């Protein structure tokens, strides 16, 4: 009990210290909060009414974001196929799956926006760095999911086909694949949804897509146009969600 | 005619895998025999059957199946694996596939590998599968998915898959211990009758001596990896059963099984 009391005291002290340190070293002028209300009001008023004249830009930007998500997901699927096999306990020995899993965890730890900035530096502006960034970033998660799908397969049917004289490819085709396919499909759809959501912001670092327009309209004070694009982004996210709910029901 | 199974001084021990050991097992089974292996859990029944199926290796001794020596270092050739059918306690079916697809899977050892991967099933394969479905009384379930079936129906599918291999030796590992007593008798009767009509040799294991007595002509009792007795069914006495089971329970806990 004694030590627990001390532990609680120490934790409280640590949290209080962290908050005090942050307050003391950050320039927090509370007076600025009070004048924020009218400014936000002004900002929202300038966004209204949304300017529908940017429809062409919205369609162009949305289509590009969609293409980045589709091609990025395709790249991730192609990379995750072999990497998923290498990361699975049932298909690879420990000397292979352990380092592969560590590498995948490292990839997952890097935020997409950072990967995208690196890729813009490497291949220049446009949708290409966005596609590469999404493919790399998504592989960290998707390859792990694929490995788990492989490891989750029931052994019985594989043994039964081996017993019947089926070769290794026939076992893969008729015992392993039917068990894996729905899991793989569900995971890939889930990752596609995440890719689409995450790639909406890629335009901010010049990696293509609809966020480029939001950023350029805000910078040039064309708030009515920025509002239209923002509404389009919200509509897109809602549409993706509805689409995925329908798809997931199909694969459950 | 050569024996269906000939085992001489077979020993198997693999501590790491936790499998029961086999100790100096010698057994020969003539073609067409219906033989039951009885004994408590851990006696080595599953080990012996899996070994005869060619899926367990690194054993010592001499084993021949259907006239060919079994190699303790490598898997048997495909045709030989197809000749030997295996029925699993937990059915080992592909749950998300149809009954017909599962039964056709039994044909995979009989057709060329490339054809197995690409082509649709041939007329001959479909005919064999349909006659196996008919023998198991499940023609009307052909298009159903396995995950919608009951335990008894699943074991019928598994037997149909085994029959579609056109096996000459059928090894059944506790085929009915996941089923209720009425289903159990039904399934064993179906299995032994289908084997008899095809002239196939049957070896099934069971932990229920009364089922062994009803459906086998010969009974082999095992305990601690050894054969304790090997007698015609008519000679099975309470005393013989007791030699396999009594005070074995002191060292091996009886396994409790869920009835689905």
Coordinates of C-alpha atoms in Angstrom, one line a residue:
Chain A
X1 CA 0.0 0.0 0.0
X2 CA 2.8 2.3 0.9
X3 CA 4.6 1.9 -2.4
X4 CA 1.3 2.3 -4.3
X5 CA 0.7 5.7 -2.5
X6 CA 4.2 6.8 -3.5
X7 CA 3.6 5.6 -7.1
X8 CA 0.4 7.7 -7.3
X9 CA 2.2 10.7 -5.8
X10 CA 5.0 10.4 -8.3
X11 CA 2.6 10.0 -11.3
X12 CA 0.7 13.1 -10.1
X13 CA 3.9 15.1 -9.8
X14 CA 5.0 14.0 -13.3
X15 CA 1.7 15.1 -14.9
X16 CA 1.7 18.4 -13.1
X17 CA 5.3 19.0 -14.0
X18 CA 4.6 18.3 -17.7
X19 CA 1.6 20.7 -17.8
X20 CA 3.5 23.5 -16.0
X21 CA 6.5 23.1 -18.2
X22 CA 4.3 23.3 -21.3
X23 CA 2.5 26.4 -20.1
X24 CA 5.7 28.1 -19.0
X25 CA 7.6 27.5 -22.3
X26 CA 4.7 28.1 -24.8
X27 CA 3.6 31.6 -25.7
X28 CA 0.0 31.3 -24.5
X29 CA -1.7 34.7 -24.6
X30 CA -5.2 34.1 -23.3
X31 CA -6.3 37.5 -24.6
X32 CA -6.1 36.1 -28.1
X33 CA -8.7 33.5 -27.2
X34 CA -11.3 36.2 -26.5
X35 CA -10.9 37.9 -29.8
X36 CA -11.1 34.6 -31.6
X37 CA -14.9 34.5 -31.7
X38 CA -15.5 37.4 -34.0
X39 CA -12.5 36.4 -36.2
X40 CA -13.9 32.8 -36.7
X41 CA -17.3 34.4 -37.5
X42 CA -15.6 36.6 -40.1
X43 CA -13.8 33.7 -41.6
X44 CA -17.0 31.6 -41.9
X45 CA -18.9 34.6 -43.3
X46 CA -16.3 35.0 -46.0
X47 CA -16.6 31.3 -46.8
X48 CA -20.3 31.8 -47.4
X49 CA -21.8 31.2 -49.9
X50 CA -19.5 28.5 -51.3
X51 CA -18.5 29.4 -54.8
X52 CA -19.9 26.7 -57.2
X53 CA -17.7 28.0 -60.1
X54 CA -14.8 25.7 -59.0
X55 CA -16.7 22.5 -60.0
X56 CA -14.1 21.7 -62.6
X57 CA -11.3 22.0 -60.1
X58 CA -13.2 19.9 -57.6
X59 CA -13.8 17.1 -60.1
X60 CA -10.2 17.2 -61.3
X61 CA -8.9 17.2 -57.7
X62 CA -11.2 14.4 -56.5
X63 CA -10.4 12.3 -59.5
X64 CA -6.7 12.7 -58.8
X65 CA -7.1 11.8 -55.1
X66 CA -9.2 8.8 -56.1
X67 CA -6.5 7.7 -58.6
X68 CA -3.8 8.1 -56.0
X69 CA -5.7 6.0 -53.5
X70 CA -6.5 3.3 -56.2
X71 CA -2.9 3.1 -57.5
X72 CA -1.4 3.4 -54.0
X73 CA -3.6 0.6 -52.8
X74 CA -2.7 -1.5 -55.9
X75 CA 1.0 -0.9 -55.1
X76 CA 0.5 -1.9 -51.5
X77 CA -1.4 -5.1 -52.5
X78 CA 1.5 -6.0 -54.9
X79 CA 4.1 -5.4 -52.2
X80 CA 2.1 -7.0 -49.4
X81 CA 1.5 -10.3 -51.3
X82 CA 5.1 -11.5 -51.0
X83 CA 5.9 -9.5 -47.8
X84 CA 2.8 -11.1 -46.2
X85 CA 4.1 -14.6 -47.0
X86 CA 7.6 -13.6 -45.6
X87 CA 6.0 -12.2 -42.5
X88 CA 3.8 -15.3 -41.7
X89 CA 4.9 -17.9 -39.2
X90 CA 3.4 -20.8 -41.3
X91 CA 5.2 -19.9 -44.6
X92 CA 8.5 -18.5 -43.5
X93 CA 11.2 -19.5 -40.9
X94 CA 11.9 -17.2 -37.9
X95 CA 15.1 -15.8 -39.5
X96 CA 12.9 -14.4 -42.2
X97 CA 9.6 -13.4 -40.6
X98 CA 11.1 -11.7 -37.5
X99 CA 13.2 -9.1 -39.5
X100 CA 10.3 -8.6 -42.0
X101 CA 7.9 -7.9 -39.2
X102 CA 10.2 -5.4 -37.6
X103 CA 10.6 -3.6 -40.9
X104 CA 6.9 -3.5 -41.3
X105 CA 6.5 -2.0 -37.8
X106 CA 9.0 0.7 -38.6
X107 CA 7.1 1.5 -41.8
X108 CA 3.9 1.8 -39.9
X109 CA 5.6 4.2 -37.4
X110 CA 6.3 6.8 -40.1
X111 CA 3.3 9.1 -40.8
X112 CA 2.1 9.2 -44.4
X113 CA 2.7 12.9 -44.7
X114 CA 6.4 12.4 -43.9
X115 CA 6.7 9.7 -46.4
X116 CA 5.0 11.9 -49.0
X117 CA 7.4 14.8 -48.3
X118 CA 10.4 12.5 -48.8
X119 CA 8.9 11.2 -52.0
X120 CA 8.2 14.8 -53.3
X121 CA 11.9 15.4 -52.7
X122 CA 12.8 12.2 -54.5
X123 CA 10.6 12.3 -57.6
X124 CA 9.2 15.9 -57.7
X125 CA 5.7 17.3 -57.4
X126 CA 2.5 15.7 -58.6
X127 CA 0.5 12.5 -58.0
X128 CA 3.4 10.2 -58.5
X129 CA 5.1 10.9 -55.1
X130 CA 1.6 10.5 -53.5
X131 CA 1.0 7.1 -55.1
X132 CA 4.4 5.9 -54.0
X133 CA 4.0 7.3 -50.5
X134 CA 0.5 5.6 -50.1
X135 CA 1.9 2.3 -51.4
X136 CA 4.8 2.3 -48.9
X137 CA 2.8 3.5 -46.0
X138 CA -0.1 1.1 -46.5
X139 CA 2.2 -1.9 -47.0
X140 CA 3.2 -1.6 -43.3
X141 CA -0.3 -2.5 -42.3
X142 CA -1.5 -4.6 -45.2
X143 CA 1.4 -7.0 -45.2
X144 CA 0.9 -7.6 -41.5
X145 CA -2.8 -8.3 -42.1
X146 CA -2.0 -10.7 -44.9
X147 CA 0.5 -12.6 -42.7
X148 CA -2.2 -12.9 -40.1
X149 CA -4.7 -14.1 -42.7
X150 CA -2.2 -16.8 -43.7
X151 CA -1.5 -17.8 -40.1
X152 CA -5.2 -17.9 -39.3
X153 CA -6.0 -20.7 -41.8
X154 CA -7.2 -24.0 -40.3
X155 CA -4.7 -26.8 -40.8
X156 CA -7.2 -29.7 -41.0
X157 CA -8.3 -29.1 -44.6
X158 CA -4.7 -28.8 -45.8
X159 CA -3.8 -32.1 -44.1
X160 CA -6.9 -33.7 -45.7
X161 CA -5.9 -32.5 -49.2
X162 CA -2.3 -33.7 -48.6
X163 CA -3.7 -37.1 -47.6
X164 CA -5.8 -37.2 -50.8
X165 CA -2.7 -36.8 -52.9
X166 CA -3.1 -33.1 -53.8
X167 CA 0.1 -31.2 -54.7
X168 CA 1.3 -28.1 -52.9
X169 CA -0.3 -25.7 -55.5
X170 CA -3.6 -27.6 -55.4
X171 CA -3.6 -27.4 -51.6
X172 CA -3.0 -23.6 -51.9
X173 CA -5.8 -23.3 -54.4
X174 CA -8.4 -25.4 -52.7
X175 CA -7.7 -25.5 -49.0
X176 CA -5.7 -22.3 -48.1
X177 CA -7.1 -19.8 -50.6
X178 CA -10.8 -20.3 -49.9
X179 CA -10.1 -19.7 -46.2
X180 CA -7.9 -16.6 -46.8
X181 CA -9.8 -14.9 -49.6
X182 CA -12.6 -13.3 -47.6
X183 CA -10.1 -12.0 -44.9
X184 CA -7.8 -10.6 -47.6
X185 CA -10.7 -8.9 -49.4
X186 CA -12.0 -7.3 -46.1
X187 CA -8.5 -6.1 -45.1
X188 CA -7.8 -4.7 -48.6
X189 CA -11.2 -2.8 -48.6
X190 CA -10.5 -1.4 -45.2
X191 CA -7.0 -0.3 -46.2
X192 CA -8.4 1.3 -49.4
X193 CA -10.8 3.4 -47.2
X194 CA -7.9 4.5 -45.0
X195 CA -5.8 5.3 -48.1
X196 CA -8.5 7.5 -49.6
X197 CA -9.0 9.4 -46.4
X198 CA -5.3 9.9 -45.8
X199 CA -4.5 10.9 -49.3
X200 CA -7.0 13.7 -49.2
X201 CA -4.4 15.8 -47.4
X202 CA -1.4 14.9 -49.6
X203 CA -1.8 18.0 -51.8
X204 CA -0.6 20.1 -48.9
X205 CA 2.9 18.9 -49.4
X206 CA 2.6 18.9 -53.2
X207 CA 2.0 15.2 -53.6
X208 CA -1.2 15.6 -55.7
X209 CA -4.9 15.5 -55.1
X210 CA -7.7 17.8 -54.0
X211 CA -6.0 19.4 -50.9
X212 CA -3.8 21.3 -53.4
X213 CA -6.9 23.5 -54.2
X214 CA -7.9 24.0 -50.6
X215 CA -4.4 25.2 -49.8
X216 CA -4.1 27.5 -52.8
X217 CA -7.5 29.1 -52.3
X218 CA -6.9 29.7 -48.6
X219 CA -3.5 31.2 -49.3
X220 CA -5.0 33.5 -52.0
X221 CA -7.9 34.5 -49.7
X222 CA -10.6 32.9 -52.0
X223 CA -12.5 31.5 -49.1
X224 CA -15.8 30.9 -51.0
X225 CA -13.9 28.6 -53.3
X226 CA -12.0 26.9 -50.4
X227 CA -15.4 26.2 -48.8
X228 CA -16.8 24.5 -52.0
X229 CA -13.7 22.2 -52.1
X230 CA -14.0 21.4 -48.4
X231 CA -17.7 20.5 -48.8
X232 CA -16.6 18.2 -51.7
X233 CA -14.1 16.5 -49.4
X234 CA -16.7 15.9 -46.7
X235 CA -19.1 14.5 -49.4
X236 CA -16.4 12.2 -50.6
X237 CA -15.5 10.8 -47.2
X238 CA -19.2 10.1 -46.5
X239 CA -19.6 8.4 -49.9
X240 CA -16.5 6.2 -49.2
X241 CA -17.9 5.2 -45.9
X242 CA -21.3 4.2 -47.4
X243 CA -19.6 2.3 -50.2
X244 CA -17.4 0.4 -47.7
X245 CA -20.2 -0.5 -45.4
X246 CA -22.0 -2.1 -48.4
X247 CA -18.9 -3.9 -49.5
X248 CA -18.1 -5.2 -46.0
X249 CA -21.6 -6.6 -45.7
X250 CA -20.9 -8.6 -48.9
X251 CA -17.7 -10.2 -47.4
X252 CA -18.8 -11.0 -43.9
Chain B
X1 CA -2.9 -61.6 -52.4
X2 CA -0.6 -59.3 -50.4
X3 CA -1.7 -57.8 -47.2
X4 CA -3.3 -54.3 -47.1
X5 CA -1.1 -53.3 -44.3
X6 CA 2.0 -55.0 -42.9
X7 CA 3.8 -53.5 -39.9
X8 CA 6.9 -55.0 -38.3
X9 CA 8.6 -53.8 -35.1
X10 CA 7.4 -50.2 -35.7
X11 CA 8.8 -47.7 -33.2
X12 CA 8.1 -44.0 -33.1
X13 CA 9.1 -41.4 -30.6
X14 CA 9.1 -37.6 -31.0
X15 CA 9.0 -35.9 -27.6
X16 CA 9.1 -32.4 -28.9
X17 CA 5.8 -32.8 -30.8
X18 CA 4.0 -34.3 -27.8
X19 CA 2.7 -37.1 -30.0
X20 CA 2.2 -40.5 -28.2
X21 CA 5.0 -43.0 -28.9
X22 CA 4.7 -46.3 -30.6
X23 CA 6.7 -49.2 -29.2
X24 CA 7.4 -52.4 -31.2
X25 CA 4.1 -52.5 -33.0
X26 CA 3.6 -55.5 -35.3
X27 CA 0.4 -55.9 -37.1
X28 CA -0.8 -57.3 -40.5
X29 CA -4.2 -56.6 -42.0
X30 CA -5.5 -58.7 -45.0
X31 CA -7.4 -56.9 -47.8
X32 CA -11.1 -56.3 -47.2
X33 CA -10.7 -56.4 -43.4
X34 CA -12.8 -54.2 -41.1
X35 CA -10.6 -53.6 -38.1
X36 CA -11.1 -51.4 -35.1
X37 CA -8.4 -49.9 -33.0
X38 CA -9.5 -49.3 -29.4
X39 CA -7.7 -47.8 -26.4
X40 CA -7.6 -44.8 -24.2
X41 CA -6.4 -41.3 -25.3
X42 CA -2.7 -41.3 -25.7
X43 CA -2.5 -45.0 -26.6
X44 CA -1.0 -44.1 -30.1
X45 CA -4.1 -44.8 -32.3
X46 CA -3.9 -41.5 -34.1
X47 CA -0.1 -41.7 -34.4
X48 CA -0.4 -45.1 -36.0
X49 CA -3.1 -44.1 -38.5
X50 CA -1.4 -40.8 -39.5
X51 CA 1.8 -42.8 -40.0
X52 CA 0.1 -45.3 -42.3
X53 CA -1.3 -42.3 -44.2
X54 CA 2.3 -41.2 -44.9
X55 CA 1.9 -37.9 -43.1
X56 CA 4.1 -38.8 -40.2
X57 CA 7.7 -39.7 -40.7
X58 CA 11.0 -40.4 -38.9
X59 CA 9.9 -43.7 -37.5
X60 CA 11.8 -47.0 -37.3
X61 CA 10.8 -50.5 -38.4
X62 CA 9.2 -51.9 -41.6
X63 CA 5.8 -50.8 -42.9
X64 CA 4.2 -51.6 -46.2
X65 CA 0.8 -50.3 -47.3
X66 CA -1.1 -51.9 -50.2
X67 CA 2.0 -53.9 -51.2
X68 CA 4.5 -51.0 -51.3
X69 CA 7.1 -50.2 -48.6
X70 CA 6.5 -46.9 -46.8
X71 CA 9.6 -44.7 -46.7
X72 CA 10.2 -43.2 -43.3
X73 CA 12.0 -40.2 -44.9
X74 CA 9.6 -38.9 -47.6
X75 CA 6.0 -38.5 -48.4
X76 CA 4.4 -41.4 -50.5
X77 CA 3.8 -40.8 -54.2
X78 CA 0.6 -39.0 -55.1
X79 CA -1.2 -42.1 -56.5
X80 CA -0.4 -44.0 -53.3
X81 CA -1.7 -41.2 -51.1
X82 CA -4.9 -41.2 -53.2
X83 CA -5.2 -45.0 -52.6
X84 CA -5.2 -44.4 -48.9
X85 CA -8.2 -42.4 -47.7
X86 CA -8.3 -40.7 -44.3
X87 CA -11.3 -39.6 -42.3
X88 CA -10.7 -37.0 -39.6
X89 CA -12.3 -36.7 -36.2
X90 CA -13.0 -33.0 -36.8
X91 CA -14.0 -33.6 -40.5
X92 CA -11.3 -31.2 -41.9
X93 CA -13.6 -29.7 -44.5
X94 CA -13.2 -26.4 -46.2
X95 CA -16.0 -24.5 -44.4
X96 CA -16.6 -21.8 -46.9
X97 CA -16.8 -24.1 -49.9
X98 CA -19.8 -26.1 -51.2
X99 CA -20.3 -29.8 -50.4
X100 CA -19.7 -30.7 -54.0
X101 CA -16.4 -28.8 -54.1
X102 CA -15.2 -30.5 -50.9
X103 CA -16.1 -33.9 -52.3
X104 CA -14.3 -33.0 -55.6
X105 CA -11.2 -32.1 -53.5
X106 CA -10.9 -35.9 -52.9
X107 CA -10.2 -36.2 -56.7
X108 CA -7.2 -33.9 -56.6
X109 CA -4.7 -36.8 -56.1
X110 CA -6.2 -38.6 -59.2
X111 CA -5.9 -35.9 -61.8
X112 CA -2.9 -34.1 -63.4
X113 CA -1.7 -31.2 -61.2
X114 CA -2.2 -28.6 -63.9
X115 CA -5.7 -29.8 -64.7
X116 CA -6.5 -29.7 -61.0
X117 CA -5.5 -26.0 -60.8
X118 CA -7.0 -24.7 -64.1
X119 CA -9.7 -26.9 -65.6
X120 CA -13.3 -27.4 -64.5
X121 CA -13.9 -30.9 -63.1
X122 CA -14.2 -33.5 -65.8
X123 CA -17.3 -35.5 -66.4
X124 CA -15.6 -38.6 -64.9
X125 CA -14.7 -36.7 -61.7
X126 CA -18.2 -35.3 -61.4
X127 CA -19.6 -38.8 -61.8
X128 CA -17.4 -40.2 -59.1
X129 CA -18.2 -37.3 -56.8
X130 CA -22.0 -37.7 -57.4
X131 CA -21.9 -41.4 -56.7
X132 CA -20.0 -40.8 -53.5
X133 CA -22.7 -38.2 -52.5
X134 CA -25.4 -40.7 -53.3
X135 CA -23.7 -43.4 -51.2
X136 CA -23.6 -41.0 -48.3
X137 CA -27.2 -39.9 -48.7
X138 CA -26.4 -36.2 -49.3
X139 CA -27.1 -35.6 -53.0
X140 CA -29.6 -32.9 -52.1
X141 CA -26.9 -31.0 -50.0
X142 CA -24.4 -30.8 -53.0
X143 CA -24.7 -27.0 -53.5
X144 CA -24.9 -26.1 -49.8
X145 CA -22.0 -24.5 -48.1
X146 CA -20.3 -26.7 -45.4
X147 CA -20.5 -24.1 -42.7
X148 CA -24.3 -24.4 -42.8
X149 CA -24.3 -28.2 -42.1
X150 CA -24.7 -30.2 -38.8
X151 CA -22.0 -32.4 -37.4
X152 CA -23.5 -35.6 -38.8
X153 CA -23.9 -34.0 -42.2
X154 CA -20.3 -32.8 -42.2
X155 CA -19.0 -36.3 -41.5
X156 CA -21.0 -37.6 -44.4
X157 CA -19.4 -35.0 -46.6
X158 CA -16.0 -36.0 -45.3
X159 CA -16.7 -39.7 -46.0
X160 CA -17.9 -38.8 -49.5
X161 CA -14.7 -36.9 -50.1
X162 CA -12.8 -40.0 -49.0
X163 CA -14.8 -42.3 -51.2
X164 CA -14.3 -40.0 -54.2
X165 CA -10.6 -40.8 -53.9
X166 CA -11.5 -44.4 -54.8
X167 CA -9.4 -45.6 -51.9
X168 CA -8.3 -49.2 -51.4
X169 CA -7.6 -48.6 -47.7
X170 CA -9.7 -46.3 -45.5
X171 CA -8.1 -45.0 -42.3
X172 CA -10.6 -43.3 -40.0
X173 CA -9.4 -41.5 -36.9
X174 CA -12.2 -41.4 -34.3
X175 CA -14.7 -40.7 -37.0
X176 CA -17.7 -40.5 -34.7
X177 CA -16.4 -39.2 -31.4
X178 CA -17.7 -35.7 -32.2
X179 CA -21.2 -37.0 -32.9
X180 CA -24.1 -38.1 -30.6
X181 CA -24.6 -41.9 -30.2
X182 CA -27.5 -42.3 -32.7
X183 CA -25.5 -40.3 -35.4
X184 CA -22.3 -42.3 -34.5
X185 CA -23.9 -45.7 -35.2
X186 CA -25.4 -44.3 -38.5
X187 CA -22.1 -42.9 -39.7
X188 CA -20.1 -46.0 -38.8
X189 CA -22.6 -48.2 -40.5
X190 CA -22.5 -46.0 -43.6
X191 CA -18.7 -46.1 -43.7
X192 CA -18.2 -49.8 -43.2
X193 CA -20.9 -50.6 -45.7
X194 CA -19.5 -48.3 -48.4
X195 CA -16.0 -49.8 -47.8
X196 CA -17.4 -53.4 -48.0
X197 CA -19.2 -52.7 -51.3
X198 CA -15.9 -51.3 -52.8
X199 CA -13.8 -54.1 -51.4
X200 CA -11.7 -51.6 -49.4
X201 CA -9.9 -52.4 -46.2
X202 CA -11.1 -50.3 -43.3
X203 CA -9.2 -49.4 -40.1
X204 CA -11.1 -47.1 -37.7
X205 CA -10.2 -46.1 -34.2
X206 CA -12.7 -45.6 -31.4
X207 CA -12.7 -45.1 -27.7
X208 CA -16.1 -46.8 -27.5
X209 CA -15.7 -50.6 -27.4
X210 CA -19.4 -51.2 -28.1
X211 CA -19.2 -49.4 -31.5
X212 CA -16.1 -51.3 -32.4
X213 CA -17.9 -54.6 -31.5
X214 CA -20.8 -53.7 -33.8
X215 CA -18.9 -52.6 -36.9
X216 CA -15.6 -54.4 -36.9
X217 CA -14.7 -58.0 -37.6
X218 CA -11.4 -57.7 -35.7
X219 CA -10.4 -55.6 -32.8
X220 CA -6.9 -54.5 -31.8
X221 CA -6.5 -53.0 -28.3
X222 CA -3.7 -50.5 -27.8
X223 CA -2.3 -48.9 -24.7
X224 CA 0.9 -46.9 -24.1
X225 CA 2.0 -47.3 -27.7
X226 CA 1.8 -51.1 -27.6
X227 CA -0.7 -53.7 -28.9
X228 CA -2.3 -55.4 -25.9
X229 CA -4.6 -57.8 -27.9
X230 CA -5.5 -58.6 -31.4
X231 CA -8.6 -60.8 -31.6
X232 CA -11.7 -61.5 -33.7
X233 CA -14.7 -59.4 -32.5
X234 CA -16.5 -62.4 -31.2
X235 CA -13.8 -63.0 -28.7
X236 CA -13.8 -59.5 -27.2
X237 CA -14.5 -60.0 -23.5
X238 CA -15.0 -57.6 -20.7
X239 CA -11.7 -58.8 -19.4
X240 CA -9.9 -57.8 -22.6
X241 CA -11.5 -54.4 -22.6
X242 CA -10.5 -53.9 -19.0
X243 CA -6.9 -54.7 -19.8
X244 CA -6.8 -51.7 -22.2
X245 CA -8.8 -49.2 -20.2
X246 CA -8.5 -50.0 -16.5
X247 CA -6.0 -48.1 -14.4
X248 CA -4.9 -46.5 -17.7
X249 CA -7.2 -43.9 -16.4
X250 CA -4.9 -43.5 -13.5
X251 CA -2.1 -42.2 -15.8
X252 CA -4.1 -40.8 -18.7
X253 CA -7.0 -38.5 -18.1
X254 CA -10.1 -39.5 -20.1
X255 CA -10.7 -36.8 -22.8
X256 CA -14.0 -35.0 -22.5
X257 CA -15.5 -34.4 -25.9
X258 CA -18.1 -31.8 -26.9
X259 CA -21.1 -33.0 -28.9
X260 CA -21.9 -30.4 -31.6

